[in-house]
Coordinates of N, CA and C in Angstrom, one line a residue:
M1 N 13.8 -4.3 -2.7 CA 12.6 -3.9 -3.3 C 11.8 -5.1 -3.8
E2 N 10.6 -5.2 -3.3 CA 9.8 -6.3 -3.7 C 9.0 -6.0 -4.9
K3 N 8.9 -7.0 -5.8 CA 8.1 -6.9 -7.0 C 6.6 -7.0 -6.7
N4 N 5.7 -6.5 -7.5 CA 4.3 -6.5 -7.4 C 3.8 -5.8 -6.1
M5 N 4.6 -4.9 -5.6 CA 4.2 -4.1 -4.4 C 3.7 -2.7 -4.9
T6 N 3.0 -2.1 -4.0 CA 2.6 -0.7 -4.3 C 3.3 0.2 -3.3
Y7 N 3.9 1.3 -3.8 CA 4.7 2.2 -3.0 C 4.2 3.6 -3.1
I8 N 4.4 4.3 -2.0 CA 4.1 5.7 -1.9 C 5.5 6.4 -1.7
L9 N 5.9 7.2 -2.7 CA 7.2 7.8 -2.7 C 7.0 9.3 -2.4
D10 N 7.8 9.8 -1.5 CA 7.7 11.3 -1.3 C 8.6 12.0 -2.3
T11 N 8.5 13.3 -2.3 CA 9.3 14.1 -3.3 C 10.8 13.9 -3.2
S12 N 11.3 13.6 -2.0 CA 12.7 13.4 -1.9 C 13.2 12.2 -2.7
V13 N 12.3 11.3 -3.0 CA 12.6 10.1 -3.9 C 12.3 10.4 -5.3
V14 N 11.2 11.0 -5.6 CA 10.8 11.3 -7.0 C 11.8 12.2 -7.7
I15 N 12.3 13.2 -7.0 CA 13.2 14.2 -7.6 C 14.5 13.5 -8.1
K16 N 14.8 12.4 -7.5 CA 16.0 11.6 -7.8 C 15.9 11.0 -9.2
W17 N 14.7 11.0 -9.8 CA 14.5 10.5 -11.2 C 15.1 11.6 -12.1
Y18 N 15.2 12.8 -11.7 CA 15.6 13.9 -12.5 C 16.9 14.6 -12.1
V19 N 17.3 14.4 -10.9 CA 18.6 15.0 -10.3 C 19.5 13.9 -9.8
E20 N 20.7 13.8 -10.4 CA 21.6 12.8 -9.9 C 22.2 13.2 -8.5
E21 N 21.8 12.4 -7.6 CA 22.3 12.6 -6.2 C 22.3 11.2 -5.5
K22 N 22.8 11.2 -4.3 CA 22.8 10.0 -3.5 C 21.5 9.3 -3.5
G23 N 21.5 8.0 -3.9 CA 20.2 7.3 -3.9 C 19.5 7.3 -5.2
S24 N 20.0 8.0 -6.2 CA 19.3 8.1 -7.5 C 19.2 6.7 -8.1
D25 N 20.3 5.9 -7.9 CA 20.3 4.6 -8.6 C 19.1 3.8 -8.1
I26 N 18.8 3.8 -6.8 CA 17.7 3.0 -6.3 C 16.4 3.6 -6.7
A27 N 16.2 4.9 -6.7 CA 15.0 5.6 -7.2 C 14.8 5.3 -8.6
E28 N 15.8 5.3 -9.4 CA 15.7 5.0 -10.9 C 15.3 3.6 -11.1
R29 N 15.8 2.7 -10.3 CA 15.4 1.3 -10.4 C 13.9 1.1 -10.1
M30 N 13.4 1.8 -9.1 CA 12.0 1.8 -8.8 C 11.2 2.3 -10.0
L31 N 11.6 3.4 -10.6 CA 10.9 4.0 -11.8 C 10.9 3.0 -12.9
D32 N 12.1 2.3 -13.2 CA 12.1 1.3 -14.2 C 11.2 0.2 -14.0
D33 N 11.1 -0.3 -12.7 CA 10.2 -1.3 -12.4 C 8.7 -0.9 -12.5
Y34 N 8.4 0.4 -12.2 CA 7.1 0.9 -12.4 C 6.7 0.9 -13.9
K35 N 7.7 1.3 -14.7 CA 7.4 1.5 -16.2 C 7.1 0.1 -16.8
I36 N 7.7 -1.0 -16.3 CA 7.5 -2.3 -16.9 C 6.4 -3.1 -16.1
G37 N 5.8 -2.4 -15.1 CA 4.7 -3.1 -14.5 C 5.0 -4.0 -13.3
N38 N 6.3 -3.9 -12.8 CA 6.7 -4.8 -11.7 C 6.3 -4.2 -10.4
L39 N 6.0 -2.9 -10.3 CA 5.5 -2.3 -9.1 C 4.5 -1.2 -9.4
S40 N 3.7 -0.8 -8.4 CA 2.8 0.3 -8.6 C 3.2 1.5 -7.7
I41 N 2.8 2.7 -8.1 CA 3.1 3.9 -7.3 C 1.8 4.7 -7.2
V42 N 1.5 5.0 -5.9 CA 0.4 5.8 -5.6 C 0.9 7.0 -4.9
E43 N 0.3 8.2 -5.2 CA 0.8 9.4 -4.6 C -0.3 10.3 -4.2
P44 N -0.1 11.1 -3.1 CA -1.1 12.2 -2.9 C -0.8 13.2 -3.9
D45 N -1.8 13.9 -4.4 CA -1.6 14.9 -5.4 C -0.7 16.1 -5.0
L46 N -0.4 16.1 -3.7 CA 0.6 17.1 -3.1 C 1.9 16.9 -3.8
L47 N 2.2 15.7 -4.2 CA 3.5 15.4 -4.9 C 3.8 16.4 -6.0
I48 N 2.8 16.6 -6.8 CA 3.0 17.5 -8.0 C 3.5 18.9 -7.6
Y49 N 2.8 19.5 -6.6 CA 3.2 20.8 -6.2 C 4.5 20.9 -5.6
E50 N 4.8 19.9 -4.7 CA 6.2 19.8 -4.1 C 7.3 19.6 -5.2
F51 N 7.0 18.8 -6.1 CA 8.0 18.5 -7.2 C 8.2 19.7 -8.0
V52 N 7.2 20.4 -8.4 CA 7.4 21.7 -9.2 C 8.1 22.7 -8.3
N53 N 7.9 22.8 -7.1 CA 8.5 23.7 -6.2 C 10.0 23.4 -6.1
V54 N 10.4 22.1 -6.0 CA 11.8 21.7 -5.9 C 12.5 22.1 -7.2
L55 N 11.8 21.8 -8.3 CA 12.4 22.2 -9.6 C 12.6 23.7 -9.7
R56 N 11.6 24.5 -9.3 CA 11.7 25.9 -9.3 C 12.9 26.5 -8.7
Y57 N 13.3 25.9 -7.5 CA 14.5 26.4 -6.8 C 15.8 25.7 -7.2
N58 N 15.7 24.8 -8.1 CA 17.0 24.1 -8.5 C 17.5 24.9 -9.7
K59 N 18.6 25.6 -9.5 CA 19.2 26.4 -10.5 C 20.0 25.7 -11.6
N60 N 20.1 24.3 -11.4 CA 20.7 23.5 -12.4 C 19.8 23.2 -13.6
F61 N 18.6 23.6 -13.6 CA 17.6 23.4 -14.6 C 17.3 24.7 -15.3
S62 N 17.2 24.7 -16.6 CA 16.7 25.9 -17.3 C 15.2 25.8 -17.3
K63 N 14.6 26.9 -17.7 CA 13.1 26.9 -17.7 C 12.5 25.8 -18.6
D64 N 13.2 25.6 -19.7 CA 12.7 24.5 -20.6 C 12.9 23.1 -20.0
E65 N 14.0 22.9 -19.3 CA 14.3 21.7 -18.7 C 13.3 21.4 -17.6
R66 N 12.9 22.4 -16.8 CA 11.9 22.3 -15.8 C 10.6 21.9 -16.4
K67 N 10.2 22.5 -17.5 CA 9.0 22.2 -18.2 C 9.0 20.8 -18.6
R68 N 10.1 20.3 -19.2 CA 10.2 18.9 -19.7 C 10.0 17.9 -18.5
C69 N 10.6 18.2 -17.4 CA 10.5 17.4 -16.2 C 9.1 17.3 -15.7
I70 N 8.4 18.4 -15.7 CA 7.0 18.4 -15.3 C 6.1 17.6 -16.3
I71 N 6.3 17.8 -17.5 CA 5.6 17.0 -18.5 C 5.9 15.5 -18.4
N72 N 7.1 15.2 -18.2 CA 7.5 13.8 -18.0 C 6.9 13.2 -16.8
L73 N 6.8 13.9 -15.7 CA 6.2 13.4 -14.5 C 4.7 13.1 -14.8
F74 N 4.0 14.0 -15.5 CA 2.6 13.8 -15.8 C 2.4 12.6 -16.7
N75 N 3.4 12.5 -17.7 CA 3.3 11.4 -18.6 C 3.5 10.0 -18.0
L76 N 4.0 10.0 -16.8 CA 4.2 8.7 -16.1 C 2.8 8.1 -15.6
D77 N 1.8 9.0 -15.6 CA 0.5 8.6 -15.3 C 0.4 7.9 -13.9
L78 N 1.1 8.5 -12.9 CA 1.0 8.0 -11.6 C -0.4 8.1 -11.0
Y79 N -0.8 7.2 -10.2 CA -2.1 7.2 -9.6 C -2.1 8.3 -8.5
L80 N -2.8 9.4 -8.6 CA -2.8 10.5 -7.7 C -4.1 10.5 -6.8
V81 N -3.9 10.6 -5.5 CA -5.0 10.6 -4.6 C -5.3 12.1 -4.2
T82 N -6.5 12.5 -4.4 CA -6.9 13.8 -4.0 C -7.3 13.8 -2.5
P83 N -7.1 14.9 -1.8 CA -7.4 14.9 -0.3 C -8.9 14.6 -0.1
Y84 N -9.1 13.9 1.0 CA -10.4 13.7 1.5 C -10.3 13.8 3.1
I85 N -11.4 13.9 3.7 CA -11.5 14.3 5.1 C -10.7 13.2 6.0
G86 N -10.9 12.0 5.7 CA -10.2 10.9 6.5 C -8.7 11.0 6.4
L87 N -8.2 11.3 5.2 CA -6.8 11.4 4.9 C -6.2 12.6 5.6
V88 N -6.9 13.7 5.5 CA -6.4 15.0 6.2 C -6.5 14.9 7.7
E89 N -7.5 14.3 8.2 CA -7.6 14.2 9.7 C -6.5 13.2 10.2
S90 N -6.3 12.1 9.5 CA -5.2 11.2 9.9 C -3.8 11.9 9.8
A91 N -3.6 12.7 8.7 CA -2.3 13.4 8.6 C -2.1 14.4 9.7
K92 N -3.2 15.1 10.1 CA -3.1 16.0 11.2 C -2.6 15.3 12.5
E93 N -3.2 14.2 12.7 CA -2.9 13.4 13.9 C -1.5 12.9 13.9
I94 N -1.0 12.4 12.8 CA 0.3 11.9 12.6 C 1.3 13.1 12.8
A95 N 1.0 14.2 12.2 CA 1.9 15.4 12.2 C 2.1 15.8 13.7
E96 N 1.0 15.8 14.5 CA 1.1 16.2 15.9 C 1.8 15.1 16.7
E97 N 1.5 13.9 16.5 CA 2.1 12.8 17.2 C 3.6 12.6 17.0
K98 N 4.0 12.8 15.7 CA 5.4 12.5 15.3 C 6.2 13.8 15.1
D99 N 5.6 14.9 15.3 CA 6.3 16.2 15.1 C 6.9 16.4 13.7
V100 N 6.0 16.1 12.7 CA 6.4 16.3 11.3 C 5.4 17.3 10.7
S101 N 5.8 17.8 9.5 CA 4.9 18.7 8.8 C 3.6 17.9 8.4
V102 N 2.6 18.6 8.2 CA 1.4 18.0 7.6 C 1.6 17.5 6.2
Y103 N 2.5 18.3 5.5 CA 2.9 17.8 4.1 C 3.5 16.4 4.1
D104 N 4.4 16.2 5.0 CA 5.1 14.9 5.1 C 4.0 13.9 5.6
A105 N 3.2 14.3 6.6 CA 2.2 13.4 7.2 C 1.2 12.9 6.2
I106 N 0.9 13.7 5.1 CA -0.1 13.2 4.1 C 0.4 11.9 3.5
Y107 N 1.7 11.9 3.1 CA 2.3 10.6 2.5 C 2.2 9.5 3.5
I108 N 2.5 9.8 4.8 CA 2.5 8.7 5.8 C 1.1 8.2 6.1
S109 N 0.2 9.2 6.2 CA -1.2 8.8 6.4 C -1.8 8.0 5.3
L110 N -1.4 8.3 4.0 CA -1.9 7.6 2.9 C -1.3 6.1 3.0
A111 N -0.1 6.0 3.4 CA 0.5 4.6 3.6 C -0.3 3.9 4.7
D112 N -0.6 4.6 5.8 CA -1.3 4.0 6.9 C -2.7 3.5 6.5
I113 N -3.4 4.3 5.7 CA -4.7 4.0 5.3 C -4.8 2.9 4.3
T114 N -3.8 2.9 3.4 CA -3.8 1.9 2.2 C -3.1 0.6 2.6
G115 N -2.2 0.7 3.5 CA -1.3 -0.5 3.8 C -0.1 -0.6 2.8
F116 N 0.1 0.4 2.0 CA 1.2 0.4 1.1 C 2.4 1.0 1.8
E117 N 3.6 0.6 1.3 CA 4.9 1.1 1.9 C 5.2 2.5 1.5
F118 N 5.6 3.3 2.5 CA 6.0 4.7 2.2 C 7.5 4.8 2.2
V119 N 8.1 5.3 1.1 CA 9.5 5.4 1.0 C 9.9 6.9 0.9
T120 N 10.9 7.2 1.7 CA 11.5 8.6 1.7 C 13.0 8.5 1.7
A121 N 13.6 9.5 1.1 CA 15.1 9.7 1.2 C 15.5 10.7 2.2
D122 N 14.5 11.2 2.9 CA 14.7 12.3 3.9 C 15.0 11.6 5.3
E123 N 16.3 11.6 5.6 CA 16.7 10.8 6.9 C 16.1 11.5 8.1
K124 N 16.0 12.8 8.1 CA 15.4 13.5 9.3 C 14.0 13.0 9.5
L125 N 13.2 13.0 8.4 CA 11.8 12.5 8.5 C 11.8 11.1 8.9
Y126 N 12.6 10.3 8.3 CA 12.6 8.8 8.6 C 12.9 8.6 10.1
N127 N 13.9 9.3 10.6 CA 14.2 9.1 12.0 C 13.0 9.4 13.0
K128 N 12.1 10.3 12.5 CA 11.0 10.6 13.4 C 9.9 9.6 13.3
V129 N 9.8 8.9 12.2 CA 8.7 8.0 12.0 C 9.1 6.5 11.7
K130 N 10.3 6.2 11.9 CA 10.8 4.8 11.6 C 10.2 3.7 12.4
D131 N 9.5 4.1 13.5 CA 8.9 3.0 14.2 C 7.6 2.5 13.6
L132 N 7.1 3.2 12.6 CA 5.9 2.8 11.8 C 6.4 1.8 10.8
K133 N 5.8 0.6 10.8 CA 6.2 -0.6 10.1 C 6.2 -0.4 8.5
Y134 N 5.4 0.5 8.1 CA 5.2 0.8 6.6 C 6.1 1.9 6.1
V135 N 7.0 2.4 6.9 CA 7.9 3.5 6.5 C 9.3 2.9 6.2
K136 N 9.8 3.2 5.0 CA 11.1 2.7 4.6 C 12.0 3.9 4.2
L137 N 13.3 3.7 4.4 CA 14.3 4.7 4.0 C 14.8 4.2 2.6
L138 N 14.9 5.1 1.6 CA 15.3 4.7 0.3 C 16.6 3.9 0.3
R139 N 17.6 4.4 1.0 CA 18.9 3.8 0.9 C 18.9 2.4 1.5
N140 N 17.9 2.0 2.2 CA 17.9 0.7 2.8 C 17.2 -0.3 1.9
L141 N 16.6 0.1 0.8 CA 16.0 -0.8 -0.2 C 17.0 -1.4 -1.0
K142 N 16.8 -2.6 -1.4 CA 17.7 -3.4 -2.2 C 17.3 -3.5 -3.6

């Protein structure tokens, strides 16, 4: 992981800040670096909805714990990008070309447009888009 970089993290990475699973150590290191200003994180606002949805279906969290996780995510003050026509059109093209969901393609499109690196822990997604130079698999980060 390079310092002073800007990353786009999909929900498969962000959820690892709250759920201990394979790759959580790397995701938590990214979060720590973000908190001390060593890296920046930019996200499509879609992240919020996906994150809440993942929490909703995770039975390991009580209602209060889910609420605390959501508040915590908002308190991180991540830079959120709202949809705009160029982003959505690009995502549609990427989704069709790479056979991925438009939801996944929004993150990839944002990386393509901004030049920031996109990081995912989703190996199925990664395998479909790994030819794109700005796409990284979480477990491959150092």
